[in-house]
PDB file of C-alpha atoms in Angstrom:
ATOM      1  CA  MET A   1      15.258  29.825  -5.500  1.00 93.00           C
ATOM      2  CA  ILE A   2      12.144  27.681  -5.980  1.00 98.00           C
ATOM      3  CA  ILE A   3      12.681  24.132  -7.224  1.00 98.00           C
ATOM      4  CA  THR A   4       9.677  22.033  -8.253  1.00 98.00           C
ATOM      5  CA  ASP A   5       9.541  18.277  -7.810  1.00 98.00           C
ATOM      6  CA  THR A   6       6.938  17.325 -10.405  1.00 98.00           C
ATOM      7  CA  HIS A   7       6.795  13.669  -9.355  1.00 98.00           C
ATOM      8  CA  THR A   8       7.263  12.329  -5.843  1.00 98.00           C
ATOM      9  CA  HIS A   9       5.504   9.553  -3.933  1.00 98.00           C
ATOM     10  CA  LEU A  10       5.572  11.270  -0.541  1.00 98.00           C
ATOM     11  CA  TYR A  11       2.933   8.863   0.809  1.00 98.00           C
ATOM     12  CA  SER A  12       5.237   5.864   0.292  1.00 97.00           C
ATOM     13  CA  ASN A  13       5.688   3.703   3.367  1.00 97.00           C
ATOM     14  CA  GLU A  14       9.442   4.165   2.900  1.00 97.00           C
ATOM     15  CA  PHE A  15       8.937   7.621   4.436  1.00 98.00           C
ATOM     16  CA  ASP A  16       6.814   6.489   7.375  1.00 97.00           C
ATOM     17  CA  GLU A  17       9.634   6.952   9.898  1.00 97.00           C
ATOM     18  CA  ASP A  18      10.669  10.480   8.928  1.00 98.00           C
ATOM     19  CA  ARG A  19       8.189  11.936   6.436  1.00 98.00           C
ATOM     20  CA  ASP A  20       7.870  15.388   8.011  1.00 98.00           C
ATOM     21  CA  GLU A  21      11.627  15.710   8.488  1.00 98.00           C
ATOM     22  CA  MET A  22      12.210  14.614   4.903  1.00 98.00           C
ATOM     23  CA  ILE A  23       9.741  17.182   3.561  1.00 98.00           C
ATOM     24  CA  GLN A  24      11.360  19.894   5.704  1.00 98.00           C
ATOM     25  CA  ARG A  25      14.821  18.956   4.373  1.00 98.00           C
ATOM     26  CA  ALA A  26      13.506  19.472   0.867  1.00 98.00           C
ATOM     27  CA  ILE A  27      11.921  22.833   1.675  1.00 98.00           C
ATOM     28  CA  ASP A  28      15.167  23.946   3.340  1.00 98.00           C
ATOM     29  CA  ALA A  29      17.010  22.977   0.131  1.00 98.00           C
ATOM     30  CA  GLY A  30      14.664  25.102  -1.995  1.00 98.00           C
ATOM     31  CA  VAL A  31      12.376  22.291  -3.155  1.00 98.00           C
ATOM     32  CA  SER A  32       9.024  23.688  -2.041  1.00 98.00           C
ATOM     33  CA  ARG A  33       6.528  22.444  -4.667  1.00 98.00           C
ATOM     34  CA  PHE A  34       5.631  18.756  -4.681  1.00 98.00           C
ATOM     35  CA  PHE A  35       3.352  17.140  -7.260  1.00 98.00           C
ATOM     36  CA  ILE A  36       2.029  13.791  -6.071  1.00 98.00           C
ATOM     37  CA  PRO A  37       1.040  11.059  -8.562  1.00 98.00           C
ATOM     38  CA  ALA A  38      -1.635   8.497  -7.743  1.00 98.00           C
ATOM     39  CA  ILE A  39      -1.115   4.730  -7.944  1.00 98.00           C
ATOM     40  CA  ASP A  40      -4.478   3.178  -7.092  1.00 98.00           C
ATOM     41  CA  ALA A  41      -7.438   3.646  -4.732  1.00 98.00           C
ATOM     42  CA  THR A  42      -5.570   2.317  -1.698  1.00 98.00           C
ATOM     43  CA  PHE A  43      -3.363   5.445  -1.611  1.00 97.00           C
ATOM     44  CA  THR A  44      -6.064   8.091  -2.100  1.00 98.00           C
ATOM     45  CA  GLN A  45      -6.673   8.875   1.570  1.00 98.00           C
ATOM     46  CA  SER A  46      -2.934   9.107   2.273  1.00 98.00           C
ATOM     47  CA  MET A  47      -2.650  11.663  -0.523  1.00 98.00           C
ATOM     48  CA  TYR A  48      -5.510  13.723   0.904  1.00 98.00           C
ATOM     49  CA  ASP A  49      -3.936  13.618   4.365  1.00 98.00           C
ATOM     50  CA  LEU A  50      -0.643  14.960   2.997  1.00 98.00           C
ATOM     51  CA  GLU A  51      -2.394  17.730   1.109  1.00 98.00           C
ATOM     52  CA  LYS A  52      -4.275  18.757   4.251  1.00 98.00           C
ATOM     53  CA  LYS A  53      -1.037  18.954   6.236  1.00 98.00           C
ATOM     54  CA  TYR A  54       0.931  20.868   3.565  1.00 98.00           C
ATOM     55  CA  PRO A  55      -1.705  22.806   1.581  1.00 98.00           C
ATOM     56  CA  ASP A  56       0.788  25.359   0.232  1.00 98.00           C
ATOM     57  CA  ASN A  57       3.320  22.803  -0.970  1.00 98.00           C
ATOM     58  CA  ILE A  58       1.521  19.664  -2.117  1.00 98.00           C
ATOM     59  CA  PHE A  59      -0.506  19.304  -5.307  1.00 98.00           C
ATOM     60  CA  LEU A  60      -2.313  16.085  -6.180  1.00 98.00           C
ATOM     61  CA  MET A  61      -2.855  14.049  -9.329  1.00 98.00           C
ATOM     62  CA  MET A  62      -5.410  11.293  -9.827  1.00 98.00           C
ATOM     63  CA  GLY A  63      -4.976   8.165 -11.927  1.00 98.00           C
ATOM     64  CA  LEU A  64      -4.334   4.444 -12.115  1.00 98.00           C
ATOM     65  CA  HIS A  65      -0.681   3.389 -12.392  1.00 98.00           C
ATOM     66  CA  PRO A  66      -0.099   0.839 -15.196  1.00 97.00           C
ATOM     67  CA  THR A  67       1.536  -1.731 -12.914  1.00 96.00           C
ATOM     68  CA  HIS A  68      -1.664  -1.674 -10.847  1.00 96.00           C
ATOM     69  CA  VAL A  69      -3.894  -2.463 -13.814  1.00 96.00           C
ATOM     70  CA  LYS A  70      -5.157  -5.864 -12.704  1.00 94.00           C
ATOM     71  CA  GLU A  71      -8.377  -7.868 -12.885  1.00 94.00           C
ATOM     72  CA  ASN A  72     -10.216  -5.094 -11.010  1.00 96.00           C
ATOM     73  CA  TYR A  73      -9.006  -2.298 -13.288  1.00 97.00           C
ATOM     74  CA  LEU A  74     -12.507  -1.225 -14.326  1.00 97.00           C
ATOM     75  CA  GLN A  75     -13.399  -0.708 -10.663  1.00 98.00           C
ATOM     76  CA  GLU A  76     -10.192   1.285 -10.214  1.00 98.00           C
ATOM     77  CA  LEU A  77     -11.016   3.440 -13.242  1.00 98.00           C
ATOM     78  CA  GLU A  78     -14.427   4.133 -11.711  1.00 98.00           C
ATOM     79  CA  HIS A  79     -12.627   5.390  -8.613  1.00 98.00           C
ATOM     80  CA  VAL A  80     -10.490   7.701 -10.760  1.00 98.00           C
ATOM     81  CA  GLU A  81     -13.614   9.071 -12.476  1.00 98.00           C
ATOM     82  CA  GLU A  82     -15.399   9.595  -9.159  1.00 98.00           C
ATOM     83  CA  GLN A  83     -12.473  11.494  -7.642  1.00 98.00           C
ATOM     84  CA  LEU A  84     -11.969  13.688 -10.705  1.00 98.00           C
ATOM     85  CA  ALA A  85     -15.670  14.615 -10.617  1.00 98.00           C
ATOM     86  CA  LYS A  86     -15.542  15.492  -6.909  1.00 97.00           C
ATOM     87  CA  ARG A  87     -12.636  17.900  -6.586  1.00 97.00           C
ATOM     88  CA  LYS A  88      -9.676  19.709  -8.101  1.00 98.00           C
ATOM     89  CA  PHE A  89      -6.613  17.806  -9.288  1.00 98.00           C
ATOM     90  CA  TYR A  90      -3.613  19.140 -11.199  1.00 98.00           C
ATOM     91  CA  ALA A  91      -3.069  16.192 -13.558  1.00 98.00           C
ATOM     92  CA  VAL A  92      -4.259  12.733 -14.495  1.00 98.00           C
ATOM     93  CA  GLY A  93      -1.381  10.515 -13.519  1.00 95.00           C
ATOM     94  CA  GLU A  94       0.549   8.553 -13.316  1.00 97.00           C
ATOM     95  CA  ILE A  95      -0.820   6.624 -16.265  1.00 98.00           C
ATOM     96  CA  GLY A  96       0.703   4.729 -19.167  1.00 98.00           C
ATOM     97  CA  ILE A  97       2.109   1.316 -20.029  1.00 98.00           C
ATOM     98  CA  ASP A  98       4.719  -0.798 -18.236  1.00 97.00           C
ATOM     99  CA  LEU A  99       5.963  -3.970 -19.919  1.00 96.00           C
ATOM    100  CA  TYR A 100       8.961  -4.476 -17.640  1.00 93.00           C
ATOM    101  CA  TRP A 101       7.206  -6.244 -14.781  1.00 83.00           C
ATOM    102  CA  ASP A 102       4.241  -7.899 -16.465  1.00 84.00           C
ATOM    103  CA  LYS A 103       3.101  -8.198 -20.074  1.00 89.00           C
ATOM    104  CA  SER A 104      -0.025 -10.238 -19.311  1.00 90.00           C
ATOM    105  CA  HIS A 105      -2.273  -7.182 -18.871  1.00 92.00           C
ATOM    106  CA  LEU A 106      -1.090  -5.208 -21.910  1.00 96.00           C
ATOM    107  CA  ASP A 107      -4.580  -4.981 -23.433  1.00 96.00           C
ATOM    108  CA  GLU A 108      -6.035  -3.742 -20.156  1.00 97.00           C
ATOM    109  CA  GLN A 109      -3.161  -1.268 -19.734  1.00 98.00           C
ATOM    110  CA  LYS A 110      -3.904   0.155 -23.181  1.00 98.00           C
ATOM    111  CA  ILE A 111      -7.605   0.497 -22.373  1.00 98.00           C
ATOM    112  CA  ALA A 112      -6.848   2.183 -19.044  1.00 98.00           C
ATOM    113  CA  PHE A 113      -4.298   4.547 -20.609  1.00 98.00           C
ATOM    114  CA  ARG A 114      -6.664   5.623 -23.377  1.00 98.00           C
ATOM    115  CA  LYS A 115      -9.607   6.050 -21.001  1.00 98.00           C
ATOM    116  CA  GLN A 116      -7.570   8.247 -18.674  1.00 98.00           C
ATOM    117  CA  ILE A 117      -6.265  10.357 -21.554  1.00 98.00           C
ATOM    118  CA  GLN A 118      -9.896  10.987 -22.478  1.00 98.00           C
ATOM    119  CA  LEU A 119     -10.710  11.918 -18.882  1.00 98.00           C
ATOM    120  CA  ALA A 120      -7.813  14.378 -18.900  1.00 98.00           C
ATOM    121  CA  LYS A 121      -9.136  15.989 -22.074  1.00 98.00           C
ATOM    122  CA  HIS A 122     -12.619  16.220 -20.551  1.00 98.00           C
ATOM    123  CA  TYR A 123     -11.299  18.013 -17.469  1.00 98.00           C
ATOM    124  CA  LYS A 124      -8.681  19.963 -19.446  1.00 98.00           C
ATOM    125  CA  LEU A 125      -5.890  18.483 -17.341  1.00 98.00           C
ATOM    126  CA  PRO A 126      -2.361  17.395 -18.257  1.00 98.00           C
ATOM    127  CA  ILE A 127      -1.409  13.727 -18.231  1.00 98.00           C
ATOM    128  CA  VAL A 128       1.692  12.325 -16.531  1.00 98.00           C
ATOM    129  CA  ILE A 129       2.978   9.299 -18.436  1.00 98.00           C
ATOM    130  CA  HIS A 130       4.720   6.256 -16.992  1.00 98.00           C
ATOM    131  CA  CYS A 131       6.555   4.407 -19.770  1.00 97.00           C
ATOM    132  CA  ARG A 132       8.761   1.380 -19.206  1.00 96.00           C
ATOM    133  CA  GLU A 133       9.843  -0.739 -22.172  1.00 94.00           C
ATOM    134  CA  ALA A 134       6.733   0.529 -23.949  1.00 96.00           C
ATOM    135  CA  PHE A 135       7.663   3.565 -26.045  1.00 97.00           C
ATOM    136  CA  GLU A 136       6.060   2.249 -29.231  1.00 97.00           C
ATOM    137  CA  GLU A 137       2.858   1.247 -27.451  1.00 97.00           C
ATOM    138  CA  ILE A 138       2.674   4.652 -25.745  1.00 98.00           C
ATOM    139  CA  PHE A 139       3.392   6.565 -28.947  1.00 98.00           C
ATOM    140  CA  GLU A 140       0.765   4.583 -30.855  1.00 98.00           C
ATOM    141  CA  ILE A 141      -1.961   5.684 -28.450  1.00 98.00           C
ATOM    142  CA  LEU A 142      -0.668   9.277 -28.250  1.00 98.00           C
ATOM    143  CA  GLU A 143      -0.761   9.440 -32.034  1.00 98.00           C
ATOM    144  CA  GLU A 144      -4.381   8.298 -32.060  1.00 97.00           C
ATOM    145  CA  GLU A 145      -5.382  10.650 -29.239  1.00 97.00           C
ATOM    146  CA  LYS A 146      -3.289  13.685 -30.204  1.00 95.00           C
ATOM    147  CA  SER A 147      -5.047  17.037 -30.123  1.00 95.00           C
ATOM    148  CA  THR A 148      -4.504  20.581 -28.939  1.00 94.00           C
ATOM    149  CA  ASP A 149      -5.939  19.634 -25.525  1.00 95.00           C
ATOM    150  CA  LEU A 150      -3.554  16.708 -25.022  1.00 98.00           C
ATOM    151  CA  PHE A 151      -0.477  17.787 -23.053  1.00 98.00           C
ATOM    152  CA  GLY A 152       1.549  16.801 -20.029  1.00 98.00           C
ATOM    153  CA  ILE A 153       4.788  15.206 -18.874  1.00 98.00           C
ATOM    154  CA  PHE A 154       6.707  12.121 -19.982  1.00 98.00           C
ATOM    155  CA  HIS A 155       7.660  11.139 -16.450  1.00 98.00           C
ATOM    156  CA  CYS A 156      11.165   9.808 -15.766  1.00 96.00           C
ATOM    157  CA  PHE A 157      12.218  10.140 -19.382  1.00 97.00           C
ATOM    158  CA  SER A 158      15.006   7.706 -20.220  1.00 94.00           C
ATOM    159  CA  GLY A 159      14.672   7.247 -23.968  1.00 95.00           C
ATOM    160  CA  THR A 160      16.755   8.268 -26.968  1.00 96.00           C
ATOM    161  CA  HIS A 161      17.117  11.694 -28.564  1.00 97.00           C
ATOM    162  CA  GLU A 162      14.665  10.643 -31.277  1.00 97.00           C
ATOM    163  CA  GLN A 163      12.135   9.454 -28.685  1.00 98.00           C
ATOM    164  CA  ALA A 164      12.562  12.708 -26.762  1.00 98.00           C
ATOM    165  CA  LEU A 165      11.719  14.735 -29.854  1.00 98.00           C
ATOM    166  CA  ARG A 166       8.706  12.540 -30.549  1.00 98.00           C
ATOM    167  CA  ALA A 167       7.434  12.929 -26.987  1.00 98.00           C
ATOM    168  CA  ILE A 168       7.810  16.705 -27.271  1.00 98.00           C
ATOM    169  CA  SER A 169       5.840  16.630 -30.538  1.00 97.00           C
ATOM    170  CA  TYR A 170       2.829  15.406 -28.536  1.00 98.00           C
ATOM    171  CA  ASN A 171       2.985  18.490 -26.255  1.00 98.00           C
ATOM    172  CA  MET A 172       4.856  16.593 -23.531  1.00 98.00           C
ATOM    173  CA  LYS A 173       7.547  17.985 -21.282  1.00 98.00           C
ATOM    174  CA  LEU A 174      10.341  15.589 -20.331  1.00 98.00           C
ATOM    175  CA  GLY A 175      10.553  14.703 -16.647  1.00 98.00           C
ATOM    176  CA  ILE A 176      14.247  14.703 -15.744  1.00 98.00           C
ATOM    177  CA  GLY A 177      15.460  13.119 -12.511  1.00 98.00           C
ATOM    178  CA  GLY A 178      18.263  11.033 -11.071  1.00 97.00           C
ATOM    179  CA  VAL A 179      18.925   9.134 -14.309  1.00 97.00           C
ATOM    180  CA  VAL A 180      20.619  12.225 -15.777  1.00 97.00           C
ATOM    181  CA  THR A 181      23.356  11.891 -13.130  1.00 97.00           C
ATOM    182  CA  PHE A 182      24.081   8.205 -13.856  1.00 96.00           C
ATOM    183  CA  LYS A 183      27.238   7.334 -15.796  1.00 90.00           C
ATOM    184  CA  ASN A 184      25.203   4.941 -17.953  1.00 90.00           C
ATOM    185  CA  GLY A 185      22.049   7.101 -17.996  1.00 87.00           C
ATOM    186  CA  LYS A 186      22.726   8.211 -21.601  1.00 92.00           C
ATOM    187  CA  ILE A 187      20.210  11.074 -21.664  1.00 96.00           C
ATOM    188  CA  ASP A 188      22.934  13.496 -20.544  1.00 95.00           C
ATOM    189  CA  GLN A 189      24.609  12.859 -23.921  1.00 94.00           C
ATOM    190  CA  PHE A 190      21.863  14.603 -25.927  1.00 97.00           C
ATOM    191  CA  LEU A 191      19.933  16.817 -23.497  1.00 97.00           C
ATOM    192  CA  SER A 192      21.945  19.894 -24.502  1.00 96.00           C
ATOM    193  CA  GLN A 193      20.269  19.541 -27.917  1.00 97.00           C
ATOM    194  CA  ILE A 194      16.834  19.836 -26.272  1.00 98.00           C
ATOM    195  CA  ASP A 195      15.644  23.336 -25.376  1.00 98.00           C
ATOM    196  CA  LEU A 196      15.349  23.748 -21.610  1.00 98.00           C
ATOM    197  CA  LYS A 197      11.753  24.940 -22.104  1.00 98.00           C
ATOM    198  CA  HIS A 198      10.813  21.280 -22.673  1.00 98.00           C
ATOM    199  CA  LEU A 199      12.122  19.994 -19.312  1.00 98.00           C
ATOM    200  CA  VAL A 200      10.712  19.702 -15.810  1.00 98.00           C
ATOM    201  CA  LEU A 201      12.433  18.274 -12.736  1.00 98.00           C
ATOM    202  CA  GLU A 202      11.380  15.270 -10.670  1.00 98.00           C
ATOM    203  CA  THR A 203      12.714  12.748  -8.195  1.00 98.00           C
ATOM    204  CA  ASP A 204      10.224   9.850  -8.414  1.00 98.00           C
ATOM    205  CA  SER A 205      11.194   9.444  -4.765  1.00 98.00           C
ATOM    206  CA  PRO A 206      11.655   7.093  -3.024  1.00 98.00           C
ATOM    207  CA  TYR A 207      12.998   5.601  -6.296  1.00 97.00           C
ATOM    208  CA  LEU A 208      15.883   6.494  -8.633  1.00 97.00           C
ATOM    209  CA  ALA A 209      18.102   8.471  -6.294  1.00 98.00           C
ATOM    210  CA  PRO A 210      20.712  10.567  -8.133  1.00 98.00           C
ATOM    211  CA  MET A 211      24.435  10.260  -7.667  1.00 97.00           C
ATOM    212  CA  PRO A 212      25.948  10.222  -5.083  1.00 96.00           C
ATOM    213  CA  TYR A 213      22.962   8.443  -3.481  1.00 97.00           C
ATOM    214  CA  ARG A 214      22.269   5.939  -6.256  1.00 96.00           C
ATOM    215  CA  GLY A 215      20.831   2.709  -4.855  1.00 95.00           C
ATOM    216  CA  LYS A 216      19.586   4.383  -1.686  1.00 98.00           C
ATOM    217  CA  ARG A 217      16.193   5.834  -0.827  1.00 98.00           C
ATOM    218  CA  ASN A 218      15.533   8.941  -2.870  1.00 98.00           C
ATOM    219  CA  GLU A 219      13.988  12.076  -1.407  1.00 98.00           C
ATOM    220  CA  SER A 220      12.990  15.450  -2.795  1.00 98.00           C
ATOM    221  CA  SER A 221      15.942  17.351  -1.297  1.00 98.00           C
ATOM    222  CA  TYR A 222      18.222  15.344  -3.610  1.00 98.00           C
ATOM    223  CA  LEU A 223      16.739  17.214  -6.570  1.00 98.00           C
ATOM    224  CA  VAL A 224      19.500  19.785  -6.075  1.00 98.00           C
ATOM    225  CA  HIS A 225      21.924  17.248  -7.580  1.00 98.00           C
ATOM    226  CA  VAL A 226      19.791  17.061 -10.724  1.00 98.00           C
ATOM    227  CA  VAL A 227      19.756  20.868 -10.862  1.00 98.00           C
ATOM    228  CA  ASP A 228      23.565  20.907 -10.568  1.00 98.00           C
ATOM    229  CA  LYS A 229      23.917  18.365 -13.388  1.00 98.00           C
ATOM    230  CA  LEU A 230      21.608  20.326 -15.693  1.00 98.00           C
ATOM    231  CA  GLY A 231      23.587  23.449 -14.870  1.00 98.00           C
ATOM    232  CA  LEU A 232      26.684  21.725 -16.223  1.00 98.00           C
ATOM    233  CA  ILE A 233      24.875  20.408 -19.310  1.00 97.00           C
ATOM    234  CA  TYR A 234      23.331  23.787 -20.216  1.00 98.00           C
ATOM    235  CA  ASN A 235      26.160  25.941 -18.832  1.00 98.00           C
ATOM    236  CA  LEU A 236      23.706  27.925 -16.699  1.00 98.00           C
ATOM    237  CA  PRO A 237      23.625  28.885 -13.008  1.00 98.00           C
ATOM    238  CA  LYS A 238      21.551  26.527 -10.875  1.00 97.00           C
ATOM    239  CA  GLU A 239      19.192  29.406 -10.036  1.00 98.00           C
ATOM    240  CA  GLU A 240      18.374  29.734 -13.728  1.00 98.00           C
ATOM    241  CA  ILE A 241      17.777  25.984 -14.087  1.00 98.00           C
ATOM    242  CA  ALA A 242      15.419  26.137 -11.093  1.00 98.00           C
ATOM    243  CA  ARG A 243      13.594  29.208 -12.429  1.00 98.00           C
ATOM    244  CA  ILE A 244      13.045  27.883 -15.954  1.00 98.00           C
ATOM    245  CA  THR A 245      12.014  24.376 -14.930  1.00 98.00           C
ATOM    246  CA  THR A 246       9.626  25.725 -12.287  1.00 98.00           C
ATOM    247  CA  GLU A 247       8.064  28.025 -14.890  1.00 98.00           C
ATOM    248  CA  ASN A 248       7.725  24.999 -17.163  1.00 98.00           C
ATOM    249  CA  SER A 249       5.924  23.148 -14.372  1.00 98.00           C
ATOM    250  CA  ARG A 250       3.539  26.093 -13.988  1.00 98.00           C
ATOM    251  CA  THR A 251       2.802  25.906 -17.698  1.00 98.00           C
ATOM    252  CA  VAL A 252       1.851  22.238 -17.355  1.00 98.00           C
ATOM    253  CA  PHE A 253      -0.026  22.254 -14.048  1.00 98.00           C
ATOM    254  CA  GLY A 254      -1.463  25.773 -14.104  1.00 98.00           C
ATOM    255  CA  ILE A 255      -0.105  26.636 -10.669  1.00 97.00           C
TER     256      ILE A 255
END
């Protein structure tokens, strides 16, 4: 059984004490494919170091995270462009709009999101979208940029059924993680109405740990709890959930 974690911040300093052990726990649990989103230039070397150590398991993205769109965002976007021109990545991400922490850079977030969508189209790569309290702003730009070469993942999807269908209409898979196991997560109430072909699995570790670890540090091995929950929702064996969602990840990332 191969389970794919399509979104995990393995370079996070929260793993500094036991990173290798944590990765091995995941592999032992069947989670053997890790897709690593970028945040900003300060994490690039850490991502490369991880890839070098686990070349068969770790696959990198490149992008500027919306909460890191600050006064120097144009310089950061230059870094993204330079890296994409230099080597192979599997997605442009994570990118998007976040209005939860800070609304003061909304205009810059929109510019950065649009620019990175265009980079993804140029390199024929998927995008991985971060959306927090910004569905309408995200959808507005996706509508303007929609095309046959725009595709990707709506990371950590936590919206409504209607928003899920709209995201799918833009060639996006829904990234499903710990939220689906929460009693107040809500997405478990309508996911059975969404074809499993539209879903991929993720942890967003070290964040958003599933039950029974909610509130603690998340790690990729905990993805088995998300698989179990989806098995209940879709009335399928966990091996089938793992197989279909991993195939979906291959469709997105090309590997």
